[in-house]
Phi, psi and omega in degrees: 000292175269023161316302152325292197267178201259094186309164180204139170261143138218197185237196167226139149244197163251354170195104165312345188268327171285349157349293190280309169303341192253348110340282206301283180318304226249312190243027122093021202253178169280096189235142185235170163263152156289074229319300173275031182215108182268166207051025179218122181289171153225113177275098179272085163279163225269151180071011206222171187259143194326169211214120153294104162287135203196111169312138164210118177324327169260012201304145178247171169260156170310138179271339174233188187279141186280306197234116166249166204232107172317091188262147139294315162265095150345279174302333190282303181273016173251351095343311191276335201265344181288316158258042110304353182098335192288154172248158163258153166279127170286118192267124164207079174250149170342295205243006191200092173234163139254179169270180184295333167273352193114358214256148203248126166221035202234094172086135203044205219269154184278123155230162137242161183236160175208164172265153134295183165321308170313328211093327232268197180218170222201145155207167139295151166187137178300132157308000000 
């Protein structure tokens, strides 16, 4: 039955136009309008099918990450998005640290997480 179809994620944010700035302007991504949905984005990743961005008058931010996005270097790109402006988050719990840029190294793949405008949260992670 849904075997077929071409499934699609999206999010909520509180205001699409800083959305855009911060997708497009900040992380350097394809973000389009929605020719037949006015307010409502498409965030176009590369390989993937578009991600709907959407205003809701109540948006909470995701408490875990929406999107991760696969670098070869972490650290390169956590340098690079950091003077862009982005802050990444600093972890420092018993059982869960970063270094000082953000970067999580203690098991498994180098990730880091930063938020959108929204709260919502996002990360880098090494291929």
């Amino acid at each position: 039955m849904l075997e077929e179809s071409k499934a699609f994620s999206g999010f909520s944010v509180d205001d699409t136009a800083k959305a855009r700035a911060f997708y497009a302007g900040v992380l350097g991504l394809n973000v389009t309008d929605v020719p037949e949905m006015e307010g409502l984005l498409n965030l176009n990743i590369a390989g993937s099918t578009p991600i709907l961005i959407y205003t809701k008058d109540n948006h909470t931010p995701a408490t875990f990450t929406i999107l991760n996005f696969p670098v070869d270097d972490v650290e390169t790109t956590v340098d690079e998005l950091s003077s862009r402006g982005v802050k990444f988050e600093i972890y420092n719990q018993e059982n869960f640290k970063t270094n000082e840029k953000g970067v999580f190294l203690s098991g498994g793949p180098k990730i880091a997480w930063f938020k959108d405008p929204a709260g919502n949260f996002l990360s880098v992670i090494e291929k």
